């Protein structure tokens, strides 16, 4: 590898920026065509095939974001090329993140210009710095870059969100499947679901109604009379009998009538 050449490094940075942009545009065009194919699959009801294709689109989108970050770091090195051109064994803190991210992630791209730029930077800062950067010692590489390089299966929520946006963009009627209710010990929804299933599966059970509830309610017997009630009834009946006797008796005589009756009785003697 020839020694550091600032002019060549600057040209290589510009070529890398151009190639990164072209690669992004190409992948975006491919993703647009893939989205159209997924919309057709959704329209035909081939949901599983659509989900598999969406996973590929999600991974491509993440890779495009990685290319955008590397393009940003290349432009940063161009803007701060004076710091990059210094004769030091370690990069200046103002460009350290960009240098480390390019060395760490360039080999994971298909852009050949980035591979050449990576070799130039590794030769400038030496083997020890390059090995430390590849191992990401001290977290010198940007966290945004490392996250884009993690290979993992997209979550179900993310896949459904992609499918929903694609269906909405192409006018396809589709919605994410709703989760089935689980059996729990409590919960009003589970109780209602169980009741409805019972009504639908067992027609022999009588239907519930307010009239049936009132008809099935047992009638309570009359309470036996207490002692207080007996005394009250006796006093009431006694008062009524006295009042009746007083109505049947003759009206009281006055004094004159009584004297007259006594004189007549004396005369008869």
Coordinates of C-alpha atoms in Angstrom, one line a residue:
X1 CA 0.0 0.0 0.0
X2 CA 1.5 3.4 -1.0
X3 CA 1.9 6.1 1.7
X4 CA -0.8 8.5 2.5
X5 CA -1.8 10.7 -0.4
X6 CA -4.2 13.5 0.5
X7 CA -5.3 14.2 -3.0
X8 CA -6.1 10.5 -3.7
X9 CA -7.9 10.2 -0.4
X10 CA -10.1 13.2 -1.2
X11 CA -11.0 11.9 -4.6
X12 CA -11.8 8.5 -3.1
X13 CA -14.1 10.2 -0.6
X14 CA -16.0 11.9 -3.4
X15 CA -16.3 8.7 -5.4
X16 CA -17.6 6.9 -2.4
X17 CA -20.3 9.5 -1.9
X18 CA -21.4 9.2 -5.5
X19 CA -21.4 5.4 -5.4
X20 CA -23.3 5.3 -2.2
X21 CA -26.1 7.6 -3.6
X22 CA -26.4 5.5 -6.7
X23 CA -26.6 2.3 -4.7
X24 CA -29.4 3.8 -2.5
X25 CA -31.4 4.9 -5.5
X26 CA -31.1 1.4 -7.1
X27 CA -32.2 -0.3 -3.9
X28 CA -35.1 2.1 -3.5
X29 CA -36.3 1.4 -7.0
X30 CA -36.1 -2.4 -6.3
X31 CA -38.0 -1.9 -3.0
X32 CA -40.8 0.0 -4.9
X33 CA -41.2 -2.9 -7.3
X34 CA -41.2 -5.4 -4.4
X35 CA -43.9 -3.4 -2.7
X36 CA -46.1 -3.5 -5.8
X37 CA -45.7 -7.3 -5.9
X38 CA -46.6 -7.6 -2.2
X39 CA -49.8 -5.5 -2.8
X40 CA -50.8 -8.0 -5.5
X41 CA -50.1 -10.9 -3.1
X42 CA -52.3 -9.3 -0.5
X43 CA -55.1 -8.7 -3.0
X44 CA -55.0 -12.4 -4.0
X45 CA -55.0 -13.5 -0.3
X46 CA -51.5 -14.9 -0.3
X47 CA -50.6 -13.5 3.1
X48 CA -47.8 -15.8 4.0
X49 CA -45.9 -15.1 0.8
X50 CA -46.4 -11.4 1.3
X51 CA -45.0 -11.6 4.9
X52 CA -41.8 -13.4 3.6
X53 CA -41.3 -10.7 1.0
X54 CA -41.8 -8.0 3.5
X55 CA -39.0 -9.3 5.7
X56 CA -36.7 -8.9 2.7
X57 CA -37.9 -5.3 2.2
X58 CA -37.3 -4.5 5.9
X59 CA -33.7 -5.8 5.7
X60 CA -33.1 -3.8 2.5
X61 CA -34.5 -0.7 4.2
X62 CA -32.1 -1.1 7.1
X63 CA -29.2 -1.6 4.7
X64 CA -30.2 1.6 2.8
X65 CA -30.1 3.5 6.1
X66 CA -26.6 2.1 6.7
X67 CA -25.5 3.5 3.3
X68 CA -27.0 6.9 4.2
X69 CA -25.0 7.0 7.4
X70 CA -21.8 6.1 5.6
X71 CA -22.5 8.8 3.0
X72 CA -23.0 11.3 5.8
X73 CA -19.6 10.3 7.4
X74 CA -17.8 10.6 4.0
X75 CA -19.2 14.1 3.6
X76 CA -18.1 14.9 7.1
X77 CA -14.5 13.8 6.3
X78 CA -14.6 15.9 3.1
X79 CA -15.8 18.9 5.1
X80 CA -13.1 18.4 7.8
X81 CA -10.4 17.1 5.5
X82 CA -7.9 19.3 7.2
X83 CA -8.2 17.3 10.4
X84 CA -8.0 14.0 8.4
X85 CA -4.8 15.2 6.6
X86 CA -2.9 15.7 9.9
X87 CA 0.2 13.5 10.4
X88 CA -1.1 11.6 13.6
X89 CA -1.5 8.0 14.5
X90 CA -5.0 8.5 15.8
X91 CA -7.8 10.6 14.3
X92 CA -8.9 13.9 15.7
X93 CA -12.0 13.7 18.0
X94 CA -13.9 15.7 15.4
X95 CA -13.5 12.9 12.8
X96 CA -12.9 9.9 15.0
X97 CA -16.5 8.6 14.8
X98 CA -16.6 8.9 11.0
X99 CA -13.2 7.2 10.5
X100 CA -14.1 4.3 12.9
X101 CA -17.5 3.8 11.4
X102 CA -16.1 3.6 7.9
X103 CA -13.4 1.1 8.8
X104 CA -15.9 -1.0 10.8
X105 CA -18.8 -1.1 8.3
X106 CA -17.4 -0.5 4.8
X107 CA -16.6 -4.2 4.3
X108 CA -20.3 -5.0 4.9
X109 CA -21.4 -3.0 1.8
X110 CA -21.3 -3.9 -1.9
X111 CA -19.7 -0.5 -2.8
X112 CA -16.1 -1.1 -4.0
X113 CA -15.1 2.5 -3.5
X114 CA -15.8 2.2 0.2
X115 CA -13.5 -0.9 0.4
X116 CA -10.7 1.2 -1.1
X117 CA -11.4 4.1 1.2
X118 CA -11.3 1.7 4.2
X119 CA -7.9 0.4 3.1
X120 CA -6.6 4.0 2.8
X121 CA -7.8 4.9 6.3
X122 CA -6.4 1.7 7.9
X123 CA -3.0 2.3 6.3
X124 CA -2.9 5.8 7.5
X125 CA -3.7 5.1 11.2
X126 CA -1.9 1.7 11.5
X127 CA -2.6 -1.8 12.4
X128 CA -3.2 -1.4 16.1
X129 CA -5.8 1.3 15.6
X130 CA -7.5 -0.7 12.8
X131 CA -7.7 -3.9 15.0
X132 CA -9.2 -1.9 17.9
X133 CA -11.7 -0.3 15.6
X134 CA -12.8 -3.7 14.1
X135 CA -13.3 -5.0 17.6
X136 CA -15.1 -1.7 18.6
X137 CA -13.0 -1.2 21.7
X138 CA -14.3 1.7 23.8
X139 CA -17.4 1.9 21.6
X140 CA -15.6 4.1 19.1
X141 CA -18.1 3.1 16.4
X142 CA -21.4 4.9 16.3
X143 CA -24.2 3.0 17.9
X144 CA -26.5 3.8 14.9
X145 CA -24.1 2.0 12.6
X146 CA -23.7 -1.1 14.9
X147 CA -27.5 -1.4 15.1
X148 CA -27.9 -1.4 11.4
X149 CA -25.4 -4.3 11.1
X150 CA -27.3 -6.6 13.6
X151 CA -28.9 -9.5 11.7
X152 CA -32.2 -10.4 13.3
X153 CA -35.7 -11.5 12.3
X154 CA -38.2 -8.5 12.1
X155 CA -40.9 -8.6 14.8
X156 CA -44.5 -9.5 13.9
X157 CA -45.7 -5.9 14.7
X158 CA -43.1 -4.4 12.3
X159 CA -44.2 -6.8 9.5
X160 CA -47.9 -6.0 10.1
X161 CA -47.1 -2.3 10.0
X162 CA -45.2 -2.7 6.7
X163 CA -48.1 -4.7 5.2
X164 CA -50.6 -2.2 6.4
X165 CA -48.8 0.7 4.8
X166 CA -48.3 -1.1 1.6
X167 CA -52.0 -2.1 1.4
X168 CA -53.0 1.5 2.2
X169 CA -50.7 2.9 -0.5
X170 CA -52.0 0.6 -3.2
X171 CA -55.7 0.7 -2.1
X172 CA -55.8 -3.0 -1.0
X173 CA -58.3 -3.8 1.8
X174 CA -56.3 -5.7 4.4
X175 CA -55.8 -5.4 8.1
X176 CA -53.6 -7.2 10.6
X177 CA -55.1 -10.3 12.2
X178 CA -56.6 -9.7 15.6
X179 CA -55.2 -11.8 18.5
X180 CA -57.5 -14.5 19.9
X181 CA -58.7 -14.1 23.5
X182 CA -57.0 -16.3 26.0
X183 CA -58.6 -18.2 28.8
X184 CA -58.1 -16.3 32.1
X185 CA -59.4 -16.7 35.6
X186 CA -61.1 -13.3 35.5
X187 CA -62.1 -10.7 33.0
X188 CA -65.4 -9.4 31.8
X189 CA -64.6 -10.2 28.1
X190 CA -63.8 -13.8 28.9
X191 CA -67.0 -14.2 30.9
X192 CA -69.1 -12.7 28.1
X193 CA -67.4 -14.9 25.5
X194 CA -68.0 -18.0 27.6
X195 CA -71.7 -17.1 28.0
X196 CA -72.2 -16.5 24.3
X197 CA -70.5 -19.9 23.5
X198 CA -72.7 -21.7 26.0
X199 CA -75.8 -20.2 24.5
X200 CA -74.7 -21.1 21.0
X201 CA -73.6 -24.7 21.8
X202 CA -76.3 -25.8 24.3
X203 CA -79.8 -25.0 23.0
X204 CA -81.4 -27.1 25.7
X205 CA -80.7 -24.4 28.4
X206 CA -83.7 -22.1 29.0
X207 CA -83.2 -18.5 27.9
X208 CA -82.8 -16.0 30.7
X209 CA -85.5 -13.4 31.1
X210 CA -86.8 -11.1 33.8
X211 CA -90.2 -12.8 33.8
X212 CA -88.6 -16.2 34.3
X213 CA -86.6 -14.8 37.2
X214 CA -89.7 -13.4 38.9
X215 CA -91.7 -16.6 38.3
X216 CA -89.0 -18.8 39.8
X217 CA -88.5 -16.6 42.8
X218 CA -90.1 -18.5 45.9
X219 CA -92.7 -16.6 47.9
X220 CA -91.8 -16.2 51.6
X221 CA -94.4 -17.3 54.2
X222 CA -96.2 -14.9 56.4
X223 CA -94.5 -14.1 59.7
X224 CA -96.2 -15.5 62.8
X225 CA -97.8 -12.9 65.2
X226 CA -95.7 -11.7 68.1
X227 CA -96.8 -11.0 71.7
X228 CA -96.9 -7.3 71.0
X229 CA -99.2 -7.9 68.1
X230 CA -101.5 -10.1 70.3
X231 CA -101.8 -7.4 72.9
X232 CA -102.5 -4.8 70.3
X233 CA -105.2 -7.0 68.7
X234 CA -106.8 -7.8 72.1
X235 CA -106.9 -4.1 73.2
X236 CA -108.4 -3.2 69.8
X237 CA -111.1 -5.9 70.0
X238 CA -111.9 -5.0 73.6
X239 CA -112.4 -1.4 72.7
X240 CA -114.6 -2.3 69.8
X241 CA -116.8 -4.6 72.1
X242 CA -117.2 -1.8 74.7
X243 CA -118.2 0.6 72.1
X244 CA -120.8 -1.8 70.7
X245 CA -122.3 -2.5 74.2
X246 CA -122.5 1.2 74.9
X247 CA -124.5 1.7 71.7
X248 CA -127.0 -1.1 72.6
X249 CA -127.7 0.3 76.2
X250 CA -130.5 2.7 76.8
X251 CA -129.7 6.4 77.1
X252 CA -129.2 7.5 80.7
X253 CA -132.2 9.0 82.6
X254 CA -132.3 12.4 84.0
X255 CA -133.0 13.2 87.7
X256 CA -136.6 14.2 87.2
X257 CA -137.6 11.0 85.4
X258 CA -135.9 8.9 88.1
X259 CA -137.9 10.6 90.9
X260 CA -141.1 10.2 89.0
X261 CA -140.5 6.5 88.5
X262 CA -139.8 6.1 92.3
X263 CA -143.0 7.9 93.3
X264 CA -145.1 5.7 91.2
X265 CA -143.5 2.6 92.7
X266 CA -144.3 3.9 96.2
X267 CA -148.0 4.5 95.3
X268 CA -148.4 0.9 94.2
X269 CA -147.4 -0.2 97.7

